[in-house]
Amino acid sequence: MRNPRVVLDNLVFKSREENYEFTRLYRNLYNEEFYLLAYSNIYAKEGNMTKGTDGKTIDGFSLERIYKLIEKLKDESYQPKPSRRREISKANGGKRPLGIPSFDDKLIQEIIRMILEAIYEGKFQESSHGFRPKRSCHTALEQVKLTFTAARWFIEGDIKSFFDNIDHHKLIEILERHIKDKKFIRLIWKFLRAGYLDDWVYHRTYSGAPQGGITSPLLSNIYLNELDKFVRNLQREFSNGKTRKRNPKYRNLEYQVGIQKKWLKTHWKTLNEEDKRNEIKKYKELRKKMLKTDFRDPMDLDYKRIQYIRYADDWIIGVIGSKSECIKLKEKITKFLWEELKLRLSQEKTLITNSRNFARFLGYDIKVRRDQSTKKMKTGNTQRVFNYQCVLYLPQEKWVKKLKELRAIVMRKDGKWKPIHRTELINNEPIEIQGIYNAEIRGLYNYYKMAFNVSSLHSFNFFMKFSYLKTLGKKYKSSVKKMYSKFSVNGKLAVKYETVKGTKISYYYNDGFRRSKVSKVSKDNVDRLPLTAKYSGRSSIIQRLLANKCEHCGDQTEKMEVHHVRKLKDLKGKKRWEQFMIARKRKTLVLCHKCHVNLHKGKLD
């Protein structure tokens, strides 16, 4: 069997040829090594313990399970199960359908995802950031911050129900441009048309890529890569002028400043003290006026640019141009999306916003600063460095909404918010309560740490801190003041707890909310997957499975199965097999079939 990493690296290498056609991809699904790699990629996810429509989970995974799947794929009798549909809440208060596939389907989808990613990752545009290796919301926002300098307008894109409206025929057509393997295409088609069960009623799927499917994010990127390429062509057509023209007003003032400086140097020794002060004052006033004047002509109609960033189905365009040109750009994109991709652009939600005002992208507010203030540089010169910079802001409504979601605040009669206890946490231990609060604070801060005003999270922390103290107060039927005294170490909120190594202290969040100014994103070429074959070995879970030894009784004659638990904290540690898993911090246990059956019957140990 060929090493799957070698196969993937070869696909990456071939993908660099723009018109290369990929064949014989389906045969990789006969390679058991691909299944083991796919399993090692996804086995740790908690969602694998949720039953699909076939009633099975990841529990009991074995080599035998792989062989059965391969046999079905060889004669193309394999048919994906309908996904189980569940509604999850959206940020805007609505509901989003989430598909839960069976584990066997997840395993095969992961192999398909790896193959497609190897082929397409290098073909995606620099403007695309969603669901890609080494990319994230932060890399998208960083690119906005760096490239939207001096933008005059924002176009905020909103595609109506994108994931539900992906046209299957168009998607297959896009895939077939590079993939000439009918069996592989037919398998993808089967997954697209597998349907779903909602309240145990079967529904066919004629369009869309179900959210929750492992391949869905990548397929959506392949689909919207057509939009990325279209906007890239628009950029080329729209862009005009190498640089803006010099501003005549600035040039005139610069000339006057130069003349005044030269005059001062020439006549300095002949001037009395009062004249010196007057001439220096005149020089400073001219220079101050010059620094408040744009070096380049901000209204130069011959200089035009477009910058475009996309994360999944959210995208934003920064335009150096007129509003009428923005309207035409919006019309062109609307037409392309409908005629080429069968998608509708929401005309009401796709806003054209002046960059003086806030535009919303990935939960941040974005604007281009108009700021004539100056800064003294290391050279000693004074320059304007803030004007027309793109700045990211944390909207206040985001942290207020988070507090409301956590039920940590309530509105008083005077319309102001006040912190309250959280009833659902009262029965937890103090160390657990503190850990939950710390994780929630860090989670919000880590997402918004790029915001210019991220320090406003001190207000968020104020409410969280008193909600935490009130939760402790409710638990111990005491006051906030007494809880502060009880859970305080050296003047800081903290919880003492016992371990086998003695007493330890865990502090309430006290790391502050500093803005992250320097990018920590890798500057490597992230458009290519690295060549990894010579550096990669099998993961621990695969080595344990292939060792063919029961980790409970030591038997090596029976077929091995992997027992899974959703969370380690669900184990009570009363039985030997539980103690074994807890001690090694593993959510998996390789057992022979007999021991696995006894475990589920409650007879093991």
Coordinates of C-alpha atoms in Angstrom, one line a residue, residues 5-480:
R5 CA 1.1 11.3 2.6
V6 CA 3.3 10.5 -0.4
V7 CA 0.1 10.3 -2.6
L8 CA -1.1 13.7 -1.2
D9 CA 2.3 15.3 -1.7
N10 CA 2.3 14.1 -5.4
L11 CA -1.2 15.6 -5.9
V12 CA 0.0 18.9 -4.4
F13 CA 3.0 18.9 -6.8
K14 CA 0.8 18.2 -9.8
S15 CA -1.7 20.9 -8.8
R16 CA 0.9 23.5 -9.5
E17 CA 0.3 22.8 -13.2
E18 CA -2.7 24.9 -14.0
N19 CA -4.3 22.7 -16.6
Y20 CA -3.3 19.3 -15.2
E21 CA -6.2 16.7 -15.2
F22 CA -6.3 14.3 -12.2
T23 CA -7.3 10.7 -12.9
R24 CA -7.4 7.4 -10.9
L25 CA -8.2 9.2 -7.6
Y26 CA -11.0 6.7 -6.6
R27 CA -8.4 3.9 -6.2
N28 CA -7.0 5.7 -3.1
L29 CA -10.2 4.6 -1.4
Y30 CA -9.1 1.0 -1.6
N31 CA -6.0 1.9 0.5
E32 CA -6.5 1.1 4.2
E33 CA -3.7 3.4 5.1
F34 CA -5.9 6.4 4.0
Y35 CA -8.6 5.3 6.4
L36 CA -6.2 5.0 9.3
L37 CA -4.9 8.6 8.5
A38 CA -8.4 9.9 8.2
Y39 CA -9.3 8.2 11.5
S40 CA -6.3 9.8 13.3
N41 CA -7.4 13.2 11.9
I42 CA -10.9 13.1 13.3
Y43 CA -11.1 10.5 16.1
A44 CA -10.6 13.1 19.0
K45 CA -13.7 15.2 18.1
E46 CA -16.6 14.9 20.5
G47 CA -19.2 15.0 17.7
N48 CA -18.1 11.5 16.7
M49 CA -19.9 10.1 19.8
T50 CA -23.2 11.5 18.4
K51 CA -25.2 8.8 16.7
G52 CA -25.9 9.2 13.0
T53 CA -29.1 8.0 11.3
D54 CA -27.6 4.4 11.3
G55 CA -27.5 4.5 15.1
K56 CA -23.7 4.1 15.2
T57 CA -20.9 6.2 16.5
I58 CA -17.1 6.1 16.3
D59 CA -17.1 3.6 19.3
G60 CA -15.9 0.2 18.2
F61 CA -13.7 1.4 15.3
S62 CA -11.7 -1.5 13.9
L63 CA -9.8 -2.7 10.9
E64 CA -12.7 -4.9 10.1
R65 CA -14.9 -1.8 9.7
I66 CA -12.4 -0.4 7.2
Y67 CA -12.4 -3.6 5.1
K68 CA -16.2 -3.7 4.9
L69 CA -16.2 -0.1 3.6
I70 CA -13.5 -0.8 1.0
E71 CA -15.5 -3.8 -0.3
K72 CA -18.6 -1.7 -0.8
L73 CA -16.6 1.1 -2.5
K74 CA -15.0 -1.4 -4.9
D75 CA -18.3 -2.5 -6.4
E76 CA -19.8 1.1 -5.9
S77 CA -22.6 -0.3 -3.7
Y78 CA -21.7 2.1 -1.0
Q79 CA -24.5 4.6 -0.3
P80 CA -24.1 7.4 2.2
K81 CA -26.7 7.6 4.9
P82 CA -29.0 10.6 5.2
S83 CA -27.6 13.1 7.7
R84 CA -29.5 13.8 10.9
R85 CA -30.6 17.4 10.9
R86 CA -30.4 19.6 14.0
E87 CA -31.1 23.4 14.3
I88 CA -28.4 25.5 15.9
S89 CA -28.6 29.2 16.9
K90 CA -27.1 31.9 14.7
A91 CA -25.5 35.1 15.9
N92 CA -28.4 37.1 14.5
G93 CA -31.0 35.1 16.5
G94 CA -32.1 32.9 13.7
K95 CA -31.5 29.2 13.2
R96 CA -29.0 27.3 11.0
P97 CA -29.5 23.7 10.0
L98 CA -26.6 21.4 10.9
G99 CA -26.3 18.0 9.3
I100 CA -24.9 15.1 11.5
P101 CA -23.5 12.3 9.2
S102 CA -22.9 8.8 10.3
F103 CA -19.3 8.0 11.3
D104 CA -18.6 5.8 8.3
D105 CA -19.6 8.7 6.1
K106 CA -17.4 11.0 8.0
L107 CA -14.4 8.7 7.5
I108 CA -14.9 8.6 3.8
Q109 CA -15.6 12.3 3.6
E110 CA -12.3 13.0 5.4
I111 CA -10.4 11.0 2.7
I112 CA -12.2 12.9 0.0
R113 CA -11.4 16.2 1.8
M114 CA -7.7 15.4 2.0
I115 CA -7.6 14.5 -1.7
L116 CA -9.5 17.6 -2.8
E117 CA -7.5 19.9 -0.5
A118 CA -4.3 18.6 -2.0
I119 CA -5.6 19.4 -5.5
Y120 CA -7.3 22.8 -4.8
E121 CA -5.4 24.5 -2.0
G122 CA -2.8 25.8 -4.3
K123 CA -5.5 27.1 -6.7
F124 CA -7.3 29.3 -4.2
Q125 CA -6.8 33.0 -4.3
E126 CA -4.8 35.0 -1.7
S127 CA -8.1 36.8 -0.8
S128 CA -9.7 33.6 0.6
H129 CA -9.3 32.8 4.3
G130 CA -12.1 30.5 5.4
F131 CA -11.5 26.8 6.2
R132 CA -7.9 26.8 4.9
P133 CA -4.7 25.6 6.5
K134 CA -2.8 28.3 8.4
R135 CA -5.7 30.8 7.8
S136 CA -8.4 32.1 10.0
C137 CA -10.7 35.0 10.8
H138 CA -7.6 36.8 12.1
T139 CA -5.6 36.4 8.9
A140 CA -8.6 37.8 7.0
L141 CA -8.9 40.8 9.4
E142 CA -5.2 41.4 9.3
Q143 CA -5.3 41.5 5.5
V144 CA -8.2 44.0 5.7
K145 CA -6.2 46.2 8.1
L146 CA -3.1 46.1 5.8
T147 CA -4.7 46.5 2.4
F148 CA -7.7 48.7 2.9
T149 CA -5.5 51.8 3.5
A150 CA -7.1 54.9 2.1
A151 CA -10.2 53.1 0.9
R152 CA -13.1 55.5 0.4
W153 CA -16.0 53.0 0.4
F154 CA -16.8 49.5 1.7
I155 CA -19.1 47.0 -0.1
E156 CA -20.3 44.5 2.5
G157 CA -21.3 41.3 0.8
D158 CA -24.2 39.1 1.9
I159 CA -25.2 36.0 -0.1
K160 CA -28.6 34.7 0.7
S161 CA -28.5 31.2 2.4
F162 CA -25.3 30.3 0.6
F163 CA -24.8 26.8 2.0
D164 CA -28.4 25.8 1.2
N165 CA -28.2 27.1 -2.3
I166 CA -25.0 25.7 -3.8
D167 CA -26.0 24.3 -7.2
H168 CA -25.0 20.7 -7.4
H169 CA -24.7 20.6 -11.2
K170 CA -22.5 23.7 -11.2
L171 CA -20.3 22.3 -8.4
I172 CA -19.8 19.1 -10.3
E173 CA -19.0 21.0 -13.5
I174 CA -16.3 23.0 -11.6
L175 CA -14.8 19.8 -10.2
E176 CA -14.8 18.1 -13.6
R177 CA -12.5 20.9 -15.0
H178 CA -9.6 19.3 -13.2
I179 CA -10.8 15.9 -12.0
K180 CA -11.4 13.3 -14.8
D181 CA -12.3 10.3 -12.6
K182 CA -16.0 9.4 -13.0
K183 CA -16.1 7.1 -10.0
F184 CA -14.7 9.8 -7.7
I185 CA -17.1 12.3 -9.1
R186 CA -20.0 9.9 -8.7
L187 CA -19.1 9.3 -5.0
I188 CA -19.1 13.1 -4.3
W189 CA -22.5 13.3 -6.1
K190 CA -23.8 10.6 -3.8
F191 CA -22.9 12.6 -0.8
L192 CA -24.4 15.7 -2.2
R193 CA -27.7 13.9 -2.9
A194 CA -27.8 11.8 0.3
G195 CA -30.6 13.8 1.8
Y196 CA -31.4 14.3 5.5
L197 CA -33.8 13.2 8.2
D198 CA -35.7 15.9 10.1
D199 CA -37.9 14.5 12.9
W200 CA -37.4 11.1 11.2
V201 CA -38.9 12.3 8.0
Y202 CA -36.6 11.8 4.9
H203 CA -36.0 14.9 2.7
R204 CA -34.1 14.8 -0.6
T205 CA -31.4 17.4 -1.2
Y206 CA -31.3 19.0 -4.7
S207 CA -28.9 21.8 -3.8
G208 CA -26.6 23.0 -1.0
A209 CA -23.8 21.5 1.0
P210 CA -24.9 20.5 4.5
Q211 CA -23.2 22.4 7.3
G212 CA -21.7 19.7 9.5
G213 CA -20.4 17.6 6.6
I214 CA -16.6 17.3 6.6
T215 CA -16.3 18.1 2.9
S216 CA -18.8 21.0 2.9
P217 CA -16.4 23.8 3.9
L218 CA -13.9 22.8 1.2
L219 CA -16.6 22.3 -1.5
S220 CA -18.0 25.7 -0.7
N221 CA -14.5 27.2 -1.1
I222 CA -14.1 25.5 -4.5
Y223 CA -17.5 26.9 -5.5
L224 CA -16.8 30.5 -4.3
N225 CA -13.3 30.4 -5.8
E226 CA -15.1 31.3 -9.0
L227 CA -16.3 34.5 -7.3
D228 CA -12.7 35.2 -6.1
K229 CA -11.4 34.8 -9.6
F230 CA -14.1 37.1 -11.0
V231 CA -13.3 39.8 -8.5
R232 CA -9.6 39.4 -9.2
N233 CA -10.4 40.2 -12.9
L234 CA -12.5 43.2 -11.8
Q235 CA -9.6 44.4 -9.8
R236 CA -7.4 44.4 -13.0
E237 CA -10.0 46.2 -15.0
F238 CA -10.9 48.7 -12.3
S239 CA -7.3 49.6 -11.2
N240 CA -6.0 52.8 -12.8
G241 CA -2.8 54.9 -12.2
K242 CA 0.4 53.9 -10.5
T243 CA 0.0 56.5 -7.8
R244 CA -2.1 59.6 -6.9
K245 CA -1.0 62.9 -8.3
R246 CA 0.8 65.3 -6.0
N247 CA -1.5 67.8 -4.3
P248 CA -0.8 71.3 -5.6
K249 CA -1.7 72.8 -2.2
Y250 CA 0.8 70.6 -0.4
R251 CA 3.5 71.4 -3.0
N252 CA 2.9 75.1 -2.6
L253 CA 3.1 74.9 1.2
E254 CA 6.2 72.7 0.9
Y255 CA 7.8 75.3 -1.3
Q256 CA 7.0 78.1 1.2
V257 CA 8.4 76.0 4.2
G258 CA 11.6 75.4 2.2
I259 CA 12.0 79.1 1.4
Q260 CA 11.3 80.1 5.0
K261 CA 13.9 77.6 6.3
K262 CA 16.5 78.7 3.8
W263 CA 15.9 82.4 4.7
L264 CA 16.3 81.6 8.4
K265 CA 19.6 79.9 7.8
T266 CA 20.9 82.8 5.7
H267 CA 19.8 85.7 8.0
W268 CA 19.9 84.0 11.4
K269 CA 23.0 85.8 12.7
T270 CA 21.6 89.2 11.6
L271 CA 18.3 88.9 13.5
N272 CA 17.5 90.1 16.9
E273 CA 15.8 87.8 19.5
E274 CA 12.3 89.1 18.8
D275 CA 12.7 88.7 15.0
K276 CA 14.1 85.2 15.5
R277 CA 11.0 84.2 17.6
N278 CA 8.6 85.7 15.0
E279 CA 10.3 84.0 12.0
I280 CA 10.5 80.6 13.8
K281 CA 6.8 81.0 14.7
K282 CA 6.0 81.7 11.1
Y283 CA 8.1 78.7 10.0
K284 CA 6.2 76.4 12.5
E285 CA 2.8 77.7 11.4
L286 CA 3.6 77.0 7.7
R287 CA 4.9 73.5 8.6
K288 CA 1.9 72.8 10.7
K289 CA -0.4 73.8 7.8
M290 CA 1.6 71.7 5.4
L291 CA 1.3 68.6 7.7
K292 CA -2.4 69.0 7.8
T293 CA -2.6 69.0 4.0
D294 CA -2.7 65.7 2.0
F295 CA 0.6 65.0 0.2
R296 CA -1.3 63.3 -2.6
D297 CA -4.5 64.6 -4.1
P298 CA -7.3 62.6 -2.3
M299 CA -9.8 63.4 -5.0
D300 CA -7.6 62.2 -7.9
L301 CA -10.2 60.7 -10.2
D302 CA -7.5 59.0 -12.3
Y303 CA -6.4 56.8 -9.4
K304 CA -8.6 53.8 -8.6
R305 CA -8.2 50.5 -6.7
I306 CA -10.2 47.5 -5.3
Q307 CA -9.3 45.3 -2.4
Y308 CA -11.3 42.2 -1.7
I309 CA -11.3 39.7 1.2
R310 CA -13.5 36.6 1.7
Y311 CA -14.0 34.3 4.7
A312 CA -16.4 31.5 3.8
D313 CA -19.5 33.3 2.5
D314 CA -18.7 36.6 4.2
W315 CA -16.8 39.1 2.0
I316 CA -15.9 42.7 1.9
I317 CA -14.5 45.1 -0.7
G318 CA -12.6 48.3 -0.1
V319 CA -12.8 50.7 -3.0
I320 CA -10.7 53.8 -3.8
G321 CA -13.2 55.4 -6.2
S322 CA -16.6 56.9 -6.4
K323 CA -19.9 55.7 -4.9
S324 CA -21.4 55.4 -8.4
E325 CA -18.5 53.0 -9.3
C326 CA -19.3 51.0 -6.2
I327 CA -22.9 50.7 -7.3
K328 CA -21.7 49.4 -10.7
L329 CA -19.4 46.9 -9.0
K330 CA -22.2 45.6 -6.8
E331 CA -24.4 45.2 -9.9
K332 CA -21.6 43.2 -11.7
I333 CA -21.1 40.9 -8.8
T334 CA -24.9 40.4 -8.4
K335 CA -25.2 39.5 -12.1
F336 CA -22.2 37.1 -11.9
L337 CA -23.4 35.3 -8.8
W338 CA -26.8 34.7 -10.3
E339 CA -25.9 33.8 -13.9
E340 CA -22.8 31.8 -13.1
L341 CA -23.3 30.3 -9.6
K342 CA -27.1 30.5 -9.2
L343 CA -26.7 32.5 -6.0
R344 CA -28.6 35.6 -4.9
L345 CA -26.9 38.6 -3.4
S346 CA -29.1 40.2 -0.8
Q347 CA -29.6 43.8 -2.1
E348 CA -30.8 45.0 1.4
K349 CA -27.9 43.5 3.3
T350 CA -25.1 44.2 0.8
L351 CA -24.4 47.7 1.9
I352 CA -22.2 50.4 0.4
T353 CA -20.7 52.3 3.3
N354 CA -18.5 55.4 3.3
S355 CA -15.3 54.4 5.0
R356 CA -15.7 57.3 7.5
N357 CA -18.4 55.1 9.0
F358 CA -18.3 51.6 10.4
A359 CA -18.7 48.5 8.2
R360 CA -19.1 45.1 9.9
F361 CA -16.9 42.1 9.0
L362 CA -16.4 38.9 11.0
G363 CA -17.8 40.6 14.1
Y364 CA -15.4 43.6 14.0
D365 CA -16.3 47.1 13.1
I366 CA -14.0 48.5 10.4
K367 CA -13.4 52.1 9.3
V368 CA -10.7 54.2 7.7
R369 CA -9.3 56.8 10.0
R370 CA -9.3 60.5 9.1
D371 CA -6.6 61.8 11.5
Q372 CA -4.2 64.7 10.8
S373 CA -2.3 64.2 14.0
T374 CA 1.5 63.7 13.7
K375 CA 4.2 61.5 15.3
K376 CA 7.9 62.2 15.8
M377 CA 9.8 59.5 13.9
K378 CA 13.2 58.0 14.9
T379 CA 14.8 60.3 12.3
G380 CA 13.6 63.3 14.2
N381 CA 11.1 64.3 11.5
T382 CA 7.4 64.8 12.2
Q383 CA 5.1 62.9 10.0
R384 CA 1.4 62.0 9.7
V385 CA 1.2 58.3 10.1
F386 CA -2.4 57.7 11.1
N387 CA -4.3 59.4 8.3
Y388 CA -6.3 57.0 6.1
Q389 CA -5.3 53.9 8.1
C390 CA -7.8 51.1 8.3
V391 CA -8.7 50.4 11.9
L392 CA -10.5 47.4 13.6
Y393 CA -12.9 48.0 16.5
L394 CA -14.7 45.8 19.0
P395 CA -18.4 46.7 18.9
Q396 CA -19.7 47.3 22.4
E397 CA -22.9 45.3 21.5
K398 CA -20.7 42.2 21.1
W399 CA -19.5 41.9 24.7
V400 CA -22.9 43.1 26.0
K401 CA -24.6 40.3 24.0
K402 CA -22.0 37.8 25.3
L403 CA -23.0 38.8 28.9
K404 CA -26.7 38.3 28.1
E405 CA -26.0 34.9 26.5
L406 CA -24.2 33.8 29.6
R407 CA -27.0 35.2 31.7
A408 CA -24.4 37.1 33.8
I409 CA -26.3 40.5 33.7
V410 CA -29.8 41.7 34.1
M411 CA -31.3 45.2 33.4
R412 CA -32.3 47.3 36.4
K413 CA -35.4 49.5 36.6
D414 CA -33.3 52.6 35.6
G415 CA -32.3 50.9 32.3
K416 CA -28.7 50.1 33.4
W417 CA -27.1 46.6 33.6
K418 CA -26.1 44.9 36.8
P419 CA -24.2 41.6 37.3
I420 CA -26.1 38.6 38.7
H421 CA -25.2 35.0 39.7
R422 CA -25.4 32.1 37.3
T423 CA -27.7 29.5 38.7
E424 CA -26.5 26.7 36.4
L425 CA -23.0 26.9 38.0
I426 CA -23.9 26.9 41.7
N427 CA -23.5 23.1 42.1
N428 CA -19.9 23.2 40.6
E429 CA -16.8 23.4 42.7
P430 CA -15.2 26.9 43.1
I431 CA -12.2 25.8 40.9
E432 CA -14.6 24.7 38.2
I433 CA -16.7 27.9 38.4
Q434 CA -13.5 30.0 38.2
G435 CA -12.2 28.0 35.3
I436 CA -15.5 28.5 33.3
Y437 CA -15.3 32.3 33.8
N438 CA -11.6 32.4 32.9
A439 CA -12.2 30.4 29.7
E440 CA -15.1 32.7 28.7
I441 CA -13.1 35.9 29.3
R442 CA -10.1 34.5 27.4
G443 CA -12.2 33.3 24.5
L444 CA -13.7 36.7 23.9
Y445 CA -10.4 38.5 24.3
N446 CA -8.5 36.1 22.0
Y447 CA -10.9 36.8 19.2
Y448 CA -11.0 40.6 19.6
K449 CA -7.3 41.1 20.6
M450 CA -6.7 42.8 17.2
A451 CA -9.2 45.6 18.0
F452 CA -8.0 49.1 18.5
N453 CA -10.3 49.5 21.5
V454 CA -9.9 45.9 22.9
S455 CA -9.2 47.6 26.3
S456 CA -13.0 48.1 26.5
L457 CA -13.2 44.5 27.6
H458 CA -12.2 45.8 31.1
S459 CA -15.9 46.7 31.3
F460 CA -16.9 43.2 30.2
N461 CA -14.5 41.8 32.9
F462 CA -16.1 44.0 35.6
F463 CA -19.5 42.4 35.1
M464 CA -18.0 38.9 34.8
K465 CA -16.0 39.4 38.0
F466 CA -19.0 40.4 40.1
S467 CA -21.2 37.7 38.5
Y468 CA -18.5 35.2 39.5
L469 CA -18.5 36.6 43.1
K470 CA -22.3 36.6 43.2
T471 CA -22.3 33.0 42.0
L472 CA -20.0 32.0 44.8
G473 CA -22.1 34.0 47.2
K474 CA -25.2 32.1 46.1
K475 CA -23.4 28.8 46.5
Y476 CA -22.3 29.6 50.1
K477 CA -25.3 31.7 50.9
S478 CA -23.0 34.7 51.7
S479 CA -22.2 38.2 50.5
V480 CA -19.9 39.4 47.7

